[in-house]
Amino acid sequence: MCESISTYINPLTDFGFKYIFGRYADKEFILSFLNAVIGGDTPITNVTFIDKEKKGESKDDRALIYDLHCELEDGRKIIVEMQNRYQTHFDDRAVFYLAADIYAQGEKGEGWDYKLTPVYGVFLMNFEWKGYKEQHLREDVCLYNMQTQQVFSDKMGMTFLKIPMLDKDADECKTTLERWLYLLKNMEKMETIPQTFMKEPVFRRLGKVARYAALNEKDKQAYKASLKAYRDSYAIAETERAEGRAEGRAEEKKDIARKMLSEGYATDVISSLTGLSLNEISLLI
């Protein structure tokens, strides 16, 4: 089914992501990750999984979205979502997920006073977020009062983590979050967990749990199927990116041709310099 299986399972696959972060037996992984992202001064000590996953609105959604729905000891709800391919209106989708969770807190009858439990989203993105000129590895979003320059409400917050933007070697990763992002990005290619990570017990434990050889036969088959789906999805995304680059180059040639036409160049000269056919150039006139 798959050409090769590496030492560690790929945490970006549906199976790998849930196996590492979504198992009751190994809550230490999701706790470590959540503390690295939103723990702050008060460490998160326990988490409850509300459900396994959200149902996608379409067949294509289900192929792309891997998420966990959690509740912390203080009642806060956390959505952790992994997405491997860009989707139109991804930012709107993130808002919709959190808003739906907030709306679900509503109680029927006249007694409800609209007191809400905070809902937080952690969105792991294994793609380039299109449409934004400035790109940051981490982007935090909240409800903000522009006049007072203070947070308006803490009931909704989002953190977007762009995995491809972590441009560091293992030795350069200084925080637990950087180490998690490095492993998400590189673990499938590694033979061992980096030695510099081993000072944290959670990563020593991960090195044992996430080995392909440690899976039982049922899980191995499930992982292989998930890995194939991931690789197929990755191949499609690479094709889309290549087509996008090709379309961009074609438009660039047309822009050059239009400028040359406006300056009076002969069509055969334009064709020779841009590679456009005479027919393509005629359509620009």
Tab-separated table of C-alpha atoms in Angstrom:
chain	number	residue	atom	x	y	z
A	1	MET	CA	0.000	0.000	0.000
A	2	CYS	CA	2.890	2.373	0.801
A	3	GLU	CA	6.347	2.403	-0.701
A	4	SER	CA	8.193	2.869	2.577
A	5	ILE	CA	7.575	3.008	6.312
A	6	SER	CA	9.896	5.106	8.450
A	7	THR	CA	11.017	4.551	12.034
A	8	TYR	CA	8.378	6.895	13.450
A	9	ILE	CA	4.781	7.352	12.405
A	10	ASN	CA	4.042	10.585	10.575
A	11	PRO	CA	2.209	12.874	13.053
A	12	LEU	CA	0.669	14.858	10.185
A	13	THR	CA	-1.448	11.901	9.092
A	14	ASP	CA	-4.948	11.442	10.480
A	15	PHE	CA	-3.889	8.298	12.340
A	16	GLY	CA	-0.583	9.729	13.547
A	17	PHE	CA	-2.064	12.967	14.852
A	18	LYS	CA	-4.811	11.240	16.840
A	19	TYR	CA	-2.511	8.414	17.994
A	20	ILE	CA	-0.069	10.886	19.519
A	21	PHE	CA	-2.390	13.598	20.823
A	22	GLY	CA	-5.815	11.974	21.130
A	23	ARG	CA	-5.288	8.870	23.247
A	24	TYR	CA	-6.480	8.656	26.842
A	25	ALA	CA	-3.471	6.496	27.687
A	26	ASP	CA	-0.985	9.205	26.756
A	27	LYS	CA	-2.511	12.514	27.778
A	28	GLU	CA	0.981	13.743	28.613
A	29	PHE	CA	1.496	14.563	24.921
A	30	ILE	CA	-1.578	16.765	24.484
A	31	LEU	CA	-0.955	18.332	27.900
A	32	SER	CA	2.628	19.173	26.970
A	33	PHE	CA	1.528	20.651	23.660
A	34	LEU	CA	-1.346	22.707	25.109
A	35	ASN	CA	0.853	24.027	27.911
A	36	ALA	CA	3.427	25.049	25.321
A	37	VAL	CA	0.764	26.977	23.373
A	38	ILE	CA	-1.648	28.411	25.968
A	39	GLY	CA	-0.519	27.217	29.410
A	40	GLY	CA	0.805	30.546	30.633
A	41	ASP	CA	1.440	30.979	34.353
A	42	THR	CA	-1.095	28.315	35.331
A	43	PRO	CA	-0.127	24.874	33.956
A	44	ILE	CA	-2.836	22.678	32.467
A	45	THR	CA	-2.837	19.477	34.509
A	46	ASN	CA	-5.707	17.496	32.993
A	47	VAL	CA	-7.783	17.368	29.831
A	48	THR	CA	-10.939	15.510	28.837
A	49	PHE	CA	-11.647	14.538	25.234
A	50	ILE	CA	-15.218	15.576	24.420
A	51	ASP	CA	-15.369	13.786	21.077
A	52	LYS	CA	-13.007	12.236	18.566
A	53	GLU	CA	-13.514	14.631	15.681
A	54	LYS	CA	-15.780	17.121	14.020
A	55	LYS	CA	-17.678	15.920	11.002
A	56	GLY	CA	-16.710	17.719	7.830
A	57	GLU	CA	-19.326	19.462	5.750
A	58	SER	CA	-18.279	17.456	2.689
A	59	LYS	CA	-16.351	14.363	1.687
A	60	ASP	CA	-13.352	16.546	0.798
A	61	ASP	CA	-13.402	18.205	4.226
A	62	ARG	CA	-13.202	14.857	5.991
A	63	ALA	CA	-10.098	13.987	3.984
A	64	LEU	CA	-8.337	17.135	5.176
A	65	ILE	CA	-9.393	17.859	8.737
A	66	TYR	CA	-8.032	16.096	11.800
A	67	ASP	CA	-9.134	17.623	15.090
A	68	LEU	CA	-9.549	17.065	18.778
A	69	HIS	CA	-12.204	18.602	21.014
A	70	CYS	CA	-11.042	18.975	24.602
A	71	GLU	CA	-12.213	20.377	27.904
A	72	LEU	CA	-9.858	21.631	30.598
A	73	GLU	CA	-10.350	21.367	34.363
A	74	ASP	CA	-11.571	24.975	34.552
A	75	GLY	CA	-14.220	24.307	31.887
A	76	ARG	CA	-12.476	25.954	28.961
A	77	LYS	CA	-13.096	24.235	25.630
A	78	ILE	CA	-10.165	23.696	23.282
A	79	ILE	CA	-10.372	22.753	19.617
A	80	VAL	CA	-7.071	21.439	18.236
A	81	GLU	CA	-7.167	21.120	14.485
A	82	MET	CA	-4.618	19.834	12.000
A	83	GLN	CA	-4.994	20.798	8.351
A	84	ASN	CA	-2.603	19.717	5.616
A	85	ARG	CA	-3.975	21.610	2.620
A	86	TYR	CA	-5.066	25.185	2.091
A	87	GLN	CA	-8.786	25.747	1.940
A	88	THR	CA	-10.630	28.837	0.749
A	89	HIS	CA	-11.968	30.881	3.700
A	90	PHE	CA	-9.872	28.923	6.180
A	91	ASP	CA	-9.995	31.880	8.597
A	92	ASP	CA	-13.802	31.985	8.384
A	93	ARG	CA	-13.900	28.253	9.024
A	94	ALA	CA	-11.883	28.691	12.219
A	95	VAL	CA	-14.300	31.385	13.441
A	96	PHE	CA	-17.272	29.170	12.543
A	97	TYR	CA	-15.941	26.228	14.568
A	98	LEU	CA	-15.453	28.361	17.673
A	99	ALA	CA	-18.744	30.210	17.233
A	100	ALA	CA	-20.606	26.898	16.905
A	101	ASP	CA	-19.081	25.727	20.179
A	102	ILE	CA	-20.091	28.964	21.893
A	103	TYR	CA	-23.617	28.804	20.462
A	104	ALA	CA	-23.992	25.242	21.769
A	105	GLN	CA	-23.644	26.598	25.322
A	106	GLY	CA	-26.987	28.383	25.061
A	107	GLU	CA	-29.709	27.161	27.393
A	108	LYS	CA	-33.428	27.133	26.658
A	109	GLY	CA	-35.779	29.110	28.854
A	110	GLU	CA	-35.690	32.502	30.541
A	111	GLY	CA	-33.251	31.597	33.302
A	112	TRP	CA	-30.064	31.633	31.232
A	113	ASP	CA	-27.952	34.768	31.783
A	114	TYR	CA	-25.607	34.315	28.799
A	115	LYS	CA	-22.597	33.443	30.920
A	116	LEU	CA	-20.180	31.690	28.561
A	117	THR	CA	-17.296	29.305	28.948
A	118	PRO	CA	-14.235	30.356	26.926
A	119	VAL	CA	-13.578	28.479	23.698
A	120	TYR	CA	-10.062	28.434	22.271
A	121	GLY	CA	-8.811	27.150	18.940
A	122	VAL	CA	-5.319	25.897	18.133
A	123	PHE	CA	-4.961	25.499	14.378
A	124	LEU	CA	-1.930	23.639	13.056
A	125	MET	CA	-1.387	24.493	9.405
A	126	ASN	CA	0.865	22.408	7.181
A	127	PHE	CA	0.600	24.845	4.281
A	128	GLU	CA	1.237	28.430	3.236
A	129	TRP	CA	-1.669	30.679	4.233
A	130	LYS	CA	-2.535	32.501	1.018
A	131	GLY	CA	-3.666	36.093	0.922
A	132	TYR	CA	-1.500	37.475	3.731
A	133	LYS	CA	1.543	39.607	2.944
A	134	GLU	CA	3.109	39.209	6.385
A	135	GLN	CA	3.636	35.641	7.497
A	136	HIS	CA	4.494	34.630	11.057
A	137	LEU	CA	5.145	31.219	12.559
A	138	ARG	CA	2.565	31.956	15.244
A	139	GLU	CA	-0.424	34.269	14.999
A	140	ASP	CA	-2.757	34.890	17.963
A	141	VAL	CA	-6.237	36.292	17.394
A	142	CYS	CA	-8.754	37.594	19.950
A	143	LEU	CA	-11.779	39.889	20.283
A	144	TYR	CA	-10.118	43.286	20.599
A	145	ASN	CA	-11.401	46.792	21.375
A	146	MET	CA	-9.665	49.106	18.917
A	147	GLN	CA	-10.429	52.261	20.939
A	148	THR	CA	-9.185	51.072	24.325
A	149	GLN	CA	-6.544	48.761	22.791
A	150	GLN	CA	-7.554	46.059	25.239
A	151	VAL	CA	-9.052	42.605	24.902
A	152	PHE	CA	-12.848	42.989	24.678
A	153	SER	CA	-13.659	39.400	25.654
A	154	ASP	CA	-11.692	36.299	26.575
A	155	LYS	CA	-14.500	33.971	25.501
A	156	MET	CA	-12.990	33.319	22.069
A	157	GLY	CA	-9.352	33.079	21.028
A	158	MET	CA	-7.367	31.461	18.235
A	159	THR	CA	-3.745	30.544	17.690
A	160	PHE	CA	-2.532	29.661	14.208
A	161	LEU	CA	0.747	27.724	13.966
A	162	LYS	CA	2.305	27.476	10.501
A	163	ILE	CA	4.467	24.369	10.539
A	164	PRO	CA	6.393	25.034	7.282
A	165	MET	CA	7.610	28.365	8.683
A	166	LEU	CA	9.673	26.719	11.431
A	167	ASP	CA	13.076	27.171	9.811
A	168	LYS	CA	15.320	25.821	12.541
A	169	ASP	CA	17.580	22.853	13.117
A	170	ALA	CA	16.898	20.663	16.152
A	171	ASP	CA	19.692	22.284	18.157
A	172	GLU	CA	18.189	25.724	17.513
A	173	CYS	CA	14.796	24.838	19.020
A	174	LYS	CA	14.806	26.422	22.476
A	175	THR	CA	11.181	26.121	23.614
A	176	THR	CA	8.861	23.150	24.052
A	177	LEU	CA	6.562	24.560	21.354
A	178	GLU	CA	9.409	24.851	18.865
A	179	ARG	CA	10.378	21.254	19.615
A	180	TRP	CA	6.811	20.048	19.044
A	181	LEU	CA	6.571	21.911	15.749
A	182	TYR	CA	9.967	20.546	14.699
A	183	LEU	CA	8.803	16.993	15.404
A	184	LEU	CA	5.513	17.500	13.558
A	185	LYS	CA	7.468	18.712	10.557
A	186	ASN	CA	10.338	16.217	10.607
A	187	MET	CA	9.542	13.129	12.682
A	188	GLU	CA	8.737	10.852	9.762
A	189	LYS	CA	12.258	11.445	8.413
A	190	MET	CA	14.108	10.836	11.679
A	191	GLU	CA	15.805	7.697	12.976
A	192	THR	CA	15.917	8.953	16.577
A	193	ILE	CA	14.483	11.840	18.578
A	194	PRO	CA	17.116	14.630	18.681
A	195	GLN	CA	19.389	14.358	21.689
A	196	THR	CA	18.755	17.996	22.641
A	197	PHE	CA	15.048	17.149	23.086
A	198	MET	CA	15.734	14.329	25.519
A	199	LYS	CA	15.992	16.607	28.551
A	200	GLU	CA	12.190	16.717	28.494
A	201	PRO	CA	10.654	13.376	29.613
A	202	VAL	CA	7.675	13.849	27.303
A	203	PHE	CA	9.915	13.566	24.244
A	204	ARG	CA	11.746	10.544	25.612
A	205	ARG	CA	8.342	8.896	26.029
A	206	LEU	CA	7.281	10.001	22.540
A	207	GLY	CA	10.343	8.312	21.073
A	208	LYS	CA	9.008	4.985	22.349
A	209	VAL	CA	5.280	5.408	21.736
A	210	ALA	CA	5.478	6.823	18.204
A	211	ARG	CA	7.704	4.120	16.714
A	212	TYR	CA	6.023	2.230	13.893
A	213	ALA	CA	7.403	-1.037	15.276
A	214	ALA	CA	5.549	-0.398	18.566
A	215	LEU	CA	2.129	-0.500	16.862
A	216	ASN	CA	-0.002	-3.624	16.961
A	217	GLU	CA	-0.972	-5.176	13.638
A	218	LYS	CA	-4.392	-3.513	13.519
A	219	ASP	CA	-2.868	-0.094	14.104
A	220	LYS	CA	-0.147	-0.738	11.538
A	221	GLN	CA	-2.771	-1.386	8.865
A	222	ALA	CA	-4.732	1.701	9.896
A	223	TYR	CA	-1.565	3.789	9.801
A	224	LYS	CA	-0.599	2.540	6.339
A	225	ALA	CA	-4.018	3.506	4.991
A	226	SER	CA	-3.774	6.918	6.643
A	227	LEU	CA	-0.242	7.422	5.323
A	228	LYS	CA	-1.368	6.638	1.782
A	229	ALA	CA	-4.208	9.159	2.077
A	230	TYR	CA	-1.745	11.769	3.364
A	231	ARG	CA	0.728	11.146	0.557
A	232	ASP	CA	-2.033	11.280	-2.055
A	233	SER	CA	-3.247	14.556	-0.596
A	234	TYR	CA	0.303	15.912	-0.545
A	235	ALA	CA	0.810	14.954	-4.193
A	236	ILE	CA	-2.392	16.767	-5.164
A	237	ALA	CA	-1.302	19.860	-3.235
A	238	GLU	CA	2.113	19.821	-4.930
A	239	THR	CA	0.422	19.585	-8.337
A	240	GLU	CA	-1.833	22.519	-7.456
A	241	ARG	CA	1.167	24.585	-6.346
A	242	ALA	CA	3.046	23.750	-9.557
A	243	GLU	CA	0.027	24.689	-11.652
A	244	GLY	CA	-0.311	27.918	-9.708
A	245	ARG	CA	3.335	28.785	-10.358
A	246	ALA	CA	2.903	27.973	-14.052
A	247	GLU	CA	-0.187	30.185	-14.267
A	248	GLY	CA	1.734	32.974	-12.557
A	249	ARG	CA	4.584	32.720	-15.055
A	250	ALA	CA	2.108	32.707	-17.972
A	251	GLU	CA	0.455	35.869	-16.674
A	252	GLU	CA	3.854	37.485	-16.214
A	253	LYS	CA	4.699	36.769	-19.874
A	254	LYS	CA	1.397	38.297	-20.963
A	255	ASP	CA	2.078	41.430	-18.905
A	256	ILE	CA	5.484	41.777	-20.564
A	257	ALA	CA	3.912	41.253	-23.980
A	258	ARG	CA	1.274	43.930	-23.330
A	259	LYS	CA	3.967	46.392	-22.322
A	260	MET	CA	6.025	45.594	-25.441
A	261	LEU	CA	2.936	46.028	-27.617
A	262	SER	CA	2.286	49.423	-26.056
A	263	GLU	CA	5.853	50.417	-26.881
A	264	GLY	CA	5.490	49.382	-30.525
A	265	TYR	CA	7.478	46.127	-30.668
A	266	ALA	CA	6.681	43.818	-33.561
A	267	THR	CA	4.629	40.746	-32.674
A	268	ASP	CA	7.282	38.339	-33.998
A	269	VAL	CA	9.898	39.973	-31.747
A	270	ILE	CA	7.551	39.744	-28.759
A	271	SER	CA	6.918	36.085	-29.550
A	272	SER	CA	10.636	35.360	-29.703
A	273	LEU	CA	11.376	37.088	-26.389
A	274	THR	CA	8.381	35.877	-24.347
A	275	GLY	CA	7.717	32.445	-25.838
A	276	LEU	CA	4.079	33.342	-26.490
A	277	SER	CA	2.611	32.287	-29.825
A	278	LEU	CA	1.497	34.883	-32.360
A	279	ASN	CA	-2.077	33.813	-31.732
A	280	GLU	CA	-1.702	34.355	-27.966
A	281	ILE	CA	-0.217	37.793	-28.597
A	282	SER	CA	-3.056	38.698	-30.979
A	283	LEU	CA	-5.537	38.078	-28.197
A	284	LEU	CA	-3.775	40.739	-26.112
A	285	ILE	CA	-4.193	43.457	-28.716
